[in-house]
């Protein structure tokens, strides 16, 4: 079945460092890809998404490009802030079923130190 | 309401007890999902509703799990005869339309602890 694999955390960075969180997927169909973020004490929030190959999703300085040839959707940010400390989840939605149900990776905890 | 609301936020149940978890989706949202999130893991799909119709319940782990959305708005996830392995955070999400491109809005979850 479909699956998502993320790099293991925790990832600890200093403020203003460059961030990459790797995400690869396996899907039989042609999925949409998402990054969700969970800040401490809050619910999951959509960070960005991409719906077709070579699309780049971006939000709040974060970017991810849908790479069909490498089945990847890596999350990047050029300069992280302490406020970016959270758990990040990569997810896919298989559009063939047309339900929108999401398959998540296991999550990567990011801790940014001042 | 402004967002997806879940209640209770925390529930402690004795093994064998029945529990009911409530989800109030965003008004007008057609799709509603339940997910189970074990500690340190990503959410796993349990079931999906389109309005009042339960179209996918492939993720429900056993027949002790039951979900309903009788009027197409509020949904309840019921777990009968709870077991320790049911301890997890149960997340509800809703979206305005169906389909794989739409954003799902998540509640804060109900943390269930079975003792």
Coordinates of N, CA and C in Angstrom, one line a residue:
Chain A
X1 N 0.8 -1.2 0.0 CA 0.0 0.0 0.0 C 0.8 1.2 0.0
X2 N 0.2 2.4 -0.1 CA 0.9 3.7 -0.1 C 1.5 3.9 1.3
X3 N 2.7 4.6 1.2 CA 3.4 4.9 2.5 C 4.2 6.2 2.3
X4 N 4.6 6.7 3.5 CA 5.5 7.9 3.5 C 6.6 7.7 4.5
X5 N 7.8 8.0 4.2 CA 8.9 7.8 5.1 C 9.6 9.2 5.3
X6 N 9.8 9.5 6.5 CA 10.5 10.8 6.8 C 11.8 10.5 7.6
X7 N 12.7 11.5 7.5 CA 13.9 11.3 8.2 C 13.6 11.3 9.7
X8 N 14.4 10.6 10.5 CA 14.1 10.5 11.9 C 14.6 11.7 12.6
X9 N 13.9 12.1 13.7 CA 14.4 13.2 14.5 C 14.9 12.7 15.8
X10 N 15.1 13.7 16.7 CA 14.9 15.1 16.6 C 16.0 15.8 15.8
X11 N 15.6 16.9 15.1 CA 16.6 17.7 14.5 C 16.7 18.9 15.3
X12 N 18.0 19.2 15.7 CA 18.3 20.4 16.5 C 19.1 21.3 15.8
X13 N 18.7 22.6 15.6 CA 19.4 23.6 14.9 C 19.5 24.9 15.6
X14 N 20.5 25.6 15.3 CA 20.6 27.0 15.9 C 19.8 27.9 15.0
X15 N 19.3 29.0 15.6 CA 18.5 30.0 14.9 C 19.3 30.5 13.6
X16 N 18.6 30.7 12.5 CA 19.1 31.1 11.2 C 19.9 30.0 10.5
X17 N 19.9 28.8 11.0 CA 20.5 27.7 10.2 C 19.5 27.3 9.1
X18 N 20.1 26.5 8.1 CA 19.3 26.0 7.0 C 18.7 24.7 7.4
X19 N 17.4 24.5 7.0 CA 16.7 23.3 7.4 C 16.4 22.4 6.2
X20 N 16.6 21.1 6.3 CA 16.1 20.1 5.3 C 15.5 19.0 6.1
X21 N 14.3 18.6 5.8 CA 13.6 17.4 6.4 C 13.3 16.6 5.2
X22 N 13.9 15.4 5.1 CA 13.6 14.5 3.9 C 12.3 13.8 4.1
X23 N 11.7 13.6 2.9 CA 10.4 12.8 2.8 C 10.4 12.1 1.5
X24 N 10.2 10.8 1.5 CA 9.9 10.1 0.3 C 8.6 9.3 0.4
X25 N 8.1 8.9 -0.7 CA 6.8 8.3 -0.6 C 6.7 7.1 -1.6
X26 N 5.8 6.2 -1.4 CA 5.4 5.1 -2.3 C 4.0 5.2 -2.5
X27 N 3.6 5.2 -3.8 CA 2.1 5.3 -4.1 C 1.9 4.6 -5.4
X28 N 0.7 4.0 -5.5 CA 0.3 3.3 -6.7 C -0.3 4.3 -7.7
X29 N -1.0 5.3 -7.1 CA -1.6 6.3 -8.0 C -0.8 7.5 -8.1
X30 N -1.4 8.7 -8.3 CA -0.7 9.9 -8.5 C -1.2 10.9 -7.4
X31 N -0.4 10.8 -6.3 CA -0.9 11.5 -5.1 C -0.7 13.0 -5.1
X32 N -1.4 13.7 -4.2 CA -1.1 15.0 -3.8 C -0.2 14.9 -2.5
X33 N 0.7 15.9 -2.3 CA 1.6 15.8 -1.2 C 1.5 17.0 -0.3
X34 N 1.7 16.8 0.9 CA 1.5 17.8 1.9 C 2.6 17.8 3.0
X35 N 2.8 18.9 3.6 CA 3.5 19.0 4.9 C 2.5 19.7 5.9
X36 N 2.3 18.9 7.0 CA 1.6 19.5 8.1 C 2.5 19.8 9.3
X37 N 2.2 20.7 10.1 CA 3.0 21.1 11.3 C 2.1 21.1 12.5
X38 N 2.7 20.6 13.6 CA 2.0 20.6 14.9 C 2.9 21.3 15.9
X39 N 2.4 22.5 16.2 CA 3.1 23.3 17.3 C 2.7 22.8 18.6
X40 N 3.5 23.0 19.6 CA 3.2 22.5 21.0 C 1.8 22.9 21.5
X41 N 1.0 21.9 21.9 CA -0.3 22.2 22.4 C -1.3 22.6 21.4
X42 N -1.0 22.4 20.1 CA -2.0 22.8 19.1 C -2.2 21.6 18.2
X43 N -3.3 21.7 17.4 CA -3.6 20.7 16.4 C -2.8 20.8 15.1
X44 N -2.8 19.8 14.3 CA -2.1 19.7 13.0 C -2.6 20.9 12.1
X45 N -1.7 21.5 11.5 CA -2.1 22.6 10.5 C -1.4 22.3 9.2
X46 N -2.1 22.6 8.1 CA -1.4 22.5 6.8 C -0.4 23.6 6.7
X47 N 0.8 23.2 6.3 CA 1.9 24.1 6.1 C 2.0 24.4 4.6
X48 N 2.0 23.4 3.7 CA 2.1 23.6 2.3 C 1.7 22.4 1.6
X49 N 1.4 22.5 0.3 CA 1.0 21.3 -0.5 C 1.4 21.5 -1.9
X50 N 1.5 20.3 -2.6 CA 1.7 20.3 -4.1 C 0.9 19.2 -4.7
X51 N 0.3 19.5 -5.8 CA -0.6 18.5 -6.4 C -0.2 17.8 -7.6
X52 N 1.0 18.3 -8.2 CA 1.4 17.6 -9.4 C 3.0 17.8 -9.5
X53 N 3.5 16.9 -10.3 CA 5.0 16.9 -10.5 C 5.6 18.2 -10.8
X54 N 6.7 18.5 -10.1 CA 7.5 19.8 -10.3 C 6.8 21.0 -9.7
X55 N 5.6 20.8 -9.1 CA 5.0 21.9 -8.3 C 5.8 22.2 -7.1
X56 N 5.9 23.5 -6.7 CA 6.6 23.9 -5.5 C 5.5 24.5 -4.6
X57 N 5.4 23.9 -3.4 CA 4.6 24.5 -2.4 C 5.4 25.4 -1.5
X58 N 4.8 26.5 -1.0 CA 5.6 27.4 -0.1 C 4.7 28.1 0.8
X59 N 5.2 28.4 2.0 CA 4.5 29.1 3.0 C 5.4 29.4 4.2
X60 N 5.3 30.6 4.7 CA 6.1 31.0 5.9 C 7.6 30.8 5.7
X61 N 8.1 30.9 4.5 CA 9.5 30.7 4.3 C 9.9 29.2 4.0
X62 N 9.0 28.3 4.2 CA 9.2 26.9 3.9 C 8.9 26.6 2.5
X63 N 9.6 25.7 1.9 CA 9.3 25.2 0.5 C 9.5 23.7 0.4
X64 N 8.8 23.1 -0.6 CA 9.0 21.7 -0.9 C 8.6 21.5 -2.3
X65 N 9.3 20.8 -3.1 CA 9.1 20.5 -4.5 C 8.7 19.1 -4.7
X66 N 7.6 18.9 -5.5 CA 7.1 17.5 -5.8 C 8.0 16.9 -6.9
X67 N 8.8 15.9 -6.5 CA 9.7 15.3 -7.4 C 9.3 13.9 -7.7
X68 N 8.6 13.7 -8.8 CA 8.1 12.4 -9.2 C 9.2 11.4 -9.5
X69 N 10.3 11.9 -10.1 CA 11.3 10.9 -10.5 C 12.0 10.3 -9.3
X70 N 12.1 11.0 -8.2 CA 12.7 10.5 -7.0 C 11.7 10.2 -5.9
X71 N 10.4 10.3 -6.2 CA 9.3 10.2 -5.3 C 9.7 10.8 -3.9
X72 N 10.0 12.1 -4.0 CA 10.4 12.8 -2.8 C 9.6 14.2 -2.7
X73 N 9.6 14.7 -1.5 CA 8.9 16.0 -1.2 C 9.6 16.6 0.0
X74 N 10.9 16.9 -0.1 CA 11.7 17.4 1.0 C 11.3 18.8 1.4
X75 N 11.3 19.0 2.7 CA 10.9 20.3 3.2 C 12.2 21.1 3.5
X76 N 12.2 22.4 3.1 CA 13.4 23.2 3.3 C 13.0 24.6 3.8
X77 N 13.9 25.2 4.6 CA 13.8 26.6 4.9 C 15.2 27.2 5.1
X78 N 15.4 28.4 4.6 CA 16.7 28.9 4.5 C 17.2 29.4 5.8
X79 N 16.3 29.9 6.7 CA 16.8 30.4 8.0 C 15.7 30.2 9.0
X80 N 15.9 29.2 9.9 CA 14.9 28.8 10.9 C 14.9 29.8 12.1
X81 N 13.7 29.9 12.7 CA 13.6 30.7 13.9 C 13.1 29.8 15.1
X82 N 13.3 30.3 16.3 CA 12.9 29.5 17.4 C 11.4 29.1 17.3
X83 N 10.6 30.0 16.8 CA 9.2 29.8 16.7 C 8.8 28.7 15.7
X84 N 9.8 28.2 14.9 CA 9.6 27.0 14.0 C 9.7 25.7 14.7
X85 N 10.0 25.7 16.0 CA 10.1 24.5 16.8 C 8.8 23.8 16.8
X86 N 8.7 22.6 16.3 CA 7.4 21.9 16.2 C 7.7 20.5 15.7
X87 N 6.6 19.7 15.5 CA 6.7 18.4 14.8 C 6.1 18.6 13.4
X88 N 6.9 18.1 12.4 CA 6.5 18.2 11.0 C 6.2 16.9 10.4
X89 N 5.0 16.8 9.7 CA 4.6 15.6 9.2 C 4.4 15.7 7.7
X90 N 5.0 14.8 6.9 CA 4.8 14.7 5.5 C 3.6 13.7 5.3
X91 N 2.8 14.0 4.3 CA 1.6 13.2 4.0 C 1.3 13.2 2.6
X92 N 0.6 12.1 2.2 CA 0.1 12.0 0.8 C -1.4 11.7 0.8
X93 N -2.0 12.2 -0.2 CA -3.4 11.9 -0.4 C -3.6 11.2 -1.8
X94 N -4.1 10.0 -1.8 CA -4.3 9.3 -3.0 C -5.6 9.7 -3.6
X95 N -5.5 10.4 -4.7 CA -6.7 11.0 -5.3 C -7.6 10.0 -6.0
X96 N -7.1 8.7 -6.2 CA -8.0 7.8 -6.9 C -9.2 7.4 -6.1
X97 N -9.2 7.4 -4.8 CA -10.3 7.1 -4.0 C -11.2 8.3 -3.8
X98 N -10.7 9.5 -4.1 CA -11.5 10.7 -4.1 C -12.1 11.0 -2.7
X99 N -11.4 10.5 -1.6 CA -11.9 10.8 -0.3 C -11.1 11.9 0.3
X100 N -9.9 12.0 0.0 CA -9.0 12.9 0.6 C -8.3 12.4 1.9
X101 N -8.4 11.1 2.1 CA -7.8 10.6 3.3 C -6.3 10.7 3.2
X102 N -5.6 10.9 4.3 CA -4.2 11.2 4.3 C -3.4 10.0 4.9
X103 N -2.2 9.8 4.3 CA -1.3 8.8 4.8 C -0.1 9.6 5.3
X104 N 0.3 9.5 6.6 CA 1.3 10.3 7.2 C 2.6 9.6 7.4
X105 N 3.7 10.3 7.3 CA 4.9 9.8 7.9 C 4.9 9.8 9.4
X106 N 6.0 9.4 10.0 CA 6.0 9.3 11.4 C 6.3 10.6 12.2
X107 N 6.6 11.6 11.4 CA 6.8 12.9 12.0 C 8.3 13.2 12.4
X108 N 8.7 14.4 12.2 CA 10.1 14.8 12.6 C 10.0 16.0 13.5
X109 N 10.6 15.9 14.7 CA 10.6 16.9 15.7 C 11.8 17.9 15.4
X110 N 11.5 19.2 15.3 CA 12.5 20.2 15.0 C 12.6 21.1 16.3
X111 N 13.8 21.2 16.8 CA 14.0 22.1 17.9 C 15.0 23.1 17.5
X112 N 14.7 24.4 17.6 CA 15.6 25.5 17.2 C 16.0 26.2 18.4
X113 N 17.3 26.3 18.6 CA 17.8 27.0 19.8 C 18.3 28.4 19.5
X114 N 18.1 29.3 20.4 CA 18.5 30.7 20.1 C 20.0 30.9 20.1
Chain B
X1 N -18.5 26.9 14.8 CA -17.3 27.4 15.4 C -16.2 27.8 14.5
X2 N -15.2 28.3 15.0 CA -14.1 28.8 14.2 C -13.2 27.6 13.7
X3 N -13.2 26.5 14.4 CA -12.3 25.4 14.1 C -13.0 24.1 14.4
X4 N -12.3 23.0 14.2 CA -12.7 21.7 14.6 C -12.6 21.5 16.1
X5 N -13.7 21.2 16.8 CA -13.6 21.0 18.2 C -13.8 19.6 18.6
X6 N -13.0 19.1 19.5 CA -13.1 17.7 20.0 C -13.3 17.7 21.5
X7 N -14.1 16.8 22.0 CA -14.2 16.6 23.4 C -14.4 15.2 23.8
X8 N -14.0 14.8 25.0 CA -13.1 15.6 25.9 C -11.7 15.7 25.3
X9 N -10.9 16.6 25.9 CA -9.5 16.7 25.5 C -8.7 15.5 26.0
X10 N -9.1 15.0 27.2 CA -8.4 13.9 27.9 C -9.4 13.0 28.4
X11 N -9.1 11.7 28.3 CA -10.1 10.7 28.8 C -9.2 9.5 29.4
X12 N -9.5 9.2 30.6 CA -8.9 8.0 31.2 C -10.0 7.0 31.4
X13 N -9.7 5.8 30.9 CA -10.7 4.7 31.0 C -10.1 3.5 31.6
X14 N -10.9 2.8 32.4 CA -10.4 1.5 32.9 C -10.6 0.5 31.8
X15 N -9.7 -0.5 31.7 CA -9.8 -1.5 30.7 C -11.2 -2.2 30.8
X16 N -11.8 -2.3 29.6 CA -13.1 -2.9 29.5 C -14.2 -1.9 29.5
X17 N -13.9 -0.7 29.8 CA -14.9 0.4 29.8 C -15.2 0.8 28.3
X18 N -16.4 1.3 28.1 CA -16.8 1.9 26.8 C -16.5 3.4 26.9
X19 N -16.1 4.0 25.7 CA -15.8 5.4 25.7 C -16.5 6.0 24.4
X20 N -16.8 7.3 24.5 CA -17.4 8.0 23.3 C -16.6 9.3 23.1
X21 N -16.1 9.5 22.0 CA -15.3 10.7 21.7 C -16.1 11.6 20.6
X22 N -16.2 12.9 20.9 CA -17.0 13.7 20.1 C -16.2 14.6 19.2
X23 N -16.7 14.9 18.0 CA -16.1 15.8 17.1 C -17.1 16.8 16.5
X24 N -16.8 18.1 16.6 CA -17.7 19.1 16.0 C -16.9 19.7 14.9
X25 N -17.2 19.3 13.6 CA -16.4 19.9 12.5 C -16.7 21.3 12.2
X26 N -16.0 21.9 11.3 CA -16.3 23.3 10.9 C -17.6 23.2 10.1
X27 N -18.5 24.2 10.4 CA -19.8 24.2 9.9 C -19.8 24.2 8.3
X28 N -20.5 23.3 7.7 CA -20.6 23.3 6.3 C -19.6 22.3 5.6
X29 N -18.7 21.8 6.4 CA -17.7 20.9 5.9 C -18.4 19.5 5.6
X30 N -18.1 19.1 4.4 CA -18.8 17.8 3.9 C -18.0 16.6 4.4
X31 N -16.7 16.7 4.3 CA -15.9 15.5 4.7 C -15.5 15.5 6.1
X32 N -15.5 14.4 6.8 CA -15.0 14.2 8.1 C -14.2 13.0 8.3
X33 N -13.0 13.1 8.9 CA -12.1 12.0 9.1 C -11.8 11.8 10.5
X34 N -11.6 10.5 10.9 CA -11.0 10.2 12.2 C -9.6 9.5 12.0
X35 N -8.7 9.9 12.8 CA -7.3 9.3 12.8 C -6.9 8.9 14.2
X36 N -6.1 7.9 14.3 CA -5.5 7.5 15.5 C -4.0 7.8 15.5
X37 N -3.5 8.4 16.6 CA -2.1 8.8 16.6 C -1.4 8.2 17.8
X38 N -0.6 7.2 17.7 CA 0.1 6.6 18.8 C 1.3 7.5 19.1
X39 N 1.8 7.3 20.3 CA 2.9 8.2 20.8 C 4.1 8.1 19.9
X40 N 4.5 9.2 19.4 CA 5.7 9.3 18.6 C 5.5 8.8 17.2
X41 N 4.3 8.7 16.8 CA 4.0 8.2 15.4 C 3.1 9.2 14.7
X42 N 3.0 9.1 13.4 CA 2.1 9.9 12.6 C 0.7 9.4 12.7
X43 N -0.3 10.3 12.5 CA -1.7 9.8 12.5 C -2.0 8.7 11.5
X44 N -2.8 7.8 11.9 CA -3.3 6.7 11.0 C -4.8 6.8 10.8
X45 N -5.2 6.7 9.5 CA -6.6 6.8 9.1 C -7.4 5.7 9.8
X46 N -8.6 6.1 10.3 CA -9.6 5.2 10.8 C -10.8 5.1 9.9
X47 N -11.4 6.2 9.7 CA -12.7 6.2 8.9 C -13.0 7.6 8.3
X48 N -13.9 7.6 7.3 CA -14.2 8.7 6.6 C -15.7 8.8 6.3
X49 N -16.3 10.0 6.5 CA -17.7 10.3 6.2 C -17.8 11.4 5.2
X50 N -18.7 11.2 4.3 CA -19.1 12.3 3.4 C -20.6 12.6 3.8
X51 N -20.7 13.8 4.4 CA -22.0 14.1 5.0 C -22.3 13.0 6.1
X52 N -23.5 12.4 6.0 CA -23.8 11.4 7.0 C -23.4 9.9 6.6
X53 N -22.9 9.8 5.4 CA -22.6 8.5 4.9 C -21.1 8.1 5.2
X54 N -21.0 7.0 5.8 CA -19.6 6.5 6.2 C -19.1 5.7 5.0
X55 N -18.3 6.3 4.2 CA -17.8 5.7 2.9 C -16.6 4.8 3.0
X56 N -15.8 5.0 4.1 CA -14.6 4.2 4.2 C -14.4 4.0 5.7
X57 N -14.4 2.7 6.1 CA -14.0 2.4 7.5 C -13.0 1.4 7.5
X58 N -12.1 1.4 6.5 CA -11.1 0.4 6.3 C -10.0 0.5 7.4
X59 N -9.9 1.6 8.1 CA -8.8 1.7 9.1 C -9.2 1.4 10.5
X60 N -10.5 1.1 10.7 CA -10.9 0.8 12.1 C -10.3 -0.6 12.5
X61 N -9.6 -0.6 13.6 CA -8.7 -1.7 13.9 C -9.5 -3.0 14.4
X62 N -10.7 -2.8 14.8 CA -11.5 -4.0 15.2 C -13.0 -3.6 15.3
X63 N -13.8 -4.6 15.5 CA -15.2 -4.3 15.6 C -15.6 -3.7 16.9
X64 N -14.6 -3.4 17.8 CA -14.9 -2.6 19.0 C -15.0 -1.1 18.7
X65 N -14.6 -0.8 17.5 CA -14.6 0.6 17.1 C -15.8 0.9 16.2
X66 N -16.5 2.0 16.5 CA -17.7 2.3 15.8 C -17.8 3.8 15.7
X67 N -18.1 4.3 14.5 CA -18.2 5.8 14.3 C -19.5 6.1 13.6
X68 N -20.1 7.3 14.0 CA -21.3 7.7 13.3 C -21.3 9.2 13.2
X69 N -22.2 9.6 12.2 CA -22.3 11.1 11.9 C -23.8 11.2 11.4
X70 N -24.7 11.0 12.3 CA -26.1 10.8 11.9 C -26.8 11.9 11.1
X71 N -26.4 13.2 11.4 CA -27.0 14.3 10.7 C -26.0 15.1 9.8
X72 N -24.9 14.4 9.6 CA -23.9 15.0 8.7 C -23.1 16.2 9.2
X73 N -23.2 16.3 10.6 CA -22.3 17.4 11.2 C -21.5 16.7 12.3
X74 N -22.0 16.7 13.5 CA -21.2 16.2 14.7 C -21.0 14.7 14.4
X75 N -19.8 14.2 14.8 CA -19.5 12.8 14.7 C -19.1 12.3 16.1
X76 N -19.3 11.0 16.3 CA -18.9 10.3 17.5 C -18.1 9.1 17.2
X77 N -17.0 8.9 17.8 CA -16.2 7.7 17.7 C -16.4 6.9 19.0
X78 N -16.9 5.7 18.9 CA -17.1 4.9 20.1 C -16.2 3.7 20.1
X79 N -15.6 3.5 21.3 CA -14.8 2.3 21.5 C -15.3 1.5 22.6
X80 N -15.7 0.3 22.3 CA -16.2 -0.6 23.3 C -15.2 -1.5 23.9
X81 N -15.4 -1.8 25.2 CA -14.5 -2.7 25.9 C -13.0 -2.3 25.6
X82 N -12.6 -1.1 26.0 CA -11.3 -0.6 25.7 C -10.2 -1.5 26.2
X83 N -9.1 -1.5 25.5 CA -7.9 -2.3 25.8 C -6.8 -1.3 25.9
X84 N -5.7 -1.7 26.5 CA -4.5 -0.9 26.7 C -4.0 -0.4 25.3
X85 N -4.0 -1.2 24.3 CA -3.5 -0.8 23.0 C -4.3 0.2 22.3
X86 N -5.5 0.6 22.9 CA -6.3 1.7 22.3 C -5.8 3.0 22.8
X87 N -4.9 3.0 23.8 CA -4.3 4.3 24.3 C -3.6 5.0 23.1
X88 N -4.1 6.3 22.9 CA -3.6 7.0 21.7 C -4.3 8.4 21.8
X89 N -3.9 9.3 20.9 CA -4.6 10.5 20.6 C -5.5 10.3 19.4
X90 N -6.8 10.6 19.5 CA -7.7 10.4 18.4 C -8.0 11.8 17.8
X91 N -7.7 11.9 16.6 CA -7.8 13.2 15.9 C -9.0 13.2 14.9
X92 N -9.7 14.3 14.9 CA -10.8 14.5 13.9 C -10.4 15.6 13.0
X93 N -10.7 15.4 11.7 CA -10.4 16.4 10.7 C -11.6 16.6 9.8
X94 N -11.8 17.8 9.3 CA -12.9 18.0 8.3 C -12.4 18.9 7.2
X95 N -13.1 18.7 6.0 CA -12.7 19.6 4.9 C -14.0 19.9 4.1
X96 N -13.9 21.0 3.4 CA -15.1 21.6 2.8 C -15.7 20.8 1.7
X97 N -14.8 20.2 0.9 CA -15.2 19.4 -0.2 C -14.5 18.0 -0.1
X98 N -14.9 17.1 -1.0 CA -14.2 15.8 -1.1 C -13.0 16.0 -2.1
X99 N -12.2 14.9 -2.0 CA -11.1 14.9 -3.0 C -9.8 15.1 -2.3
X100 N -8.7 14.7 -3.1 CA -7.4 14.6 -2.5 C -6.6 15.9 -2.5
X101 N -7.1 17.0 -3.1 CA -6.4 18.2 -3.1 C -6.8 19.2 -2.0
X102 N -7.8 18.9 -1.3 CA -8.4 19.8 -0.3 C -7.7 19.8 1.0
X103 N -7.6 20.9 1.7 CA -7.0 21.0 3.0 C -7.9 20.5 4.0
X104 N -7.3 19.6 4.9 CA -8.1 19.1 6.0 C -7.7 20.0 7.2
X105 N -8.7 20.3 8.0 CA -8.6 21.1 9.3 C -8.7 20.1 10.4
X106 N -7.7 20.1 11.3 CA -7.7 19.2 12.4 C -8.1 19.8 13.7
X107 N -8.8 19.0 14.5 CA -9.0 19.4 15.9 C -7.7 19.1 16.8
X108 N -7.8 19.4 18.0 CA -6.6 19.2 18.9 C -6.5 17.8 19.4
X109 N -7.6 17.0 19.2 CA -7.5 15.6 19.6 C -8.0 15.3 20.9
X110 N -8.3 14.1 21.1 CA -8.7 13.5 22.5 C -7.6 12.5 22.8
X111 N -6.9 12.7 23.9 CA -5.9 11.8 24.4 C -6.6 10.8 25.3
X112 N -6.6 9.5 24.8 CA -7.3 8.4 25.6 C -6.2 7.6 26.2
X113 N -6.3 7.4 27.5 CA -5.4 6.5 28.3 C -6.2 5.4 28.9
X114 N -5.9 4.2 28.6 CA -6.6 3.0 29.1 C -5.7 2.4 30.2
X115 N -6.3 2.3 31.4 CA -5.5 1.8 32.5 C -6.0 0.5 33.1

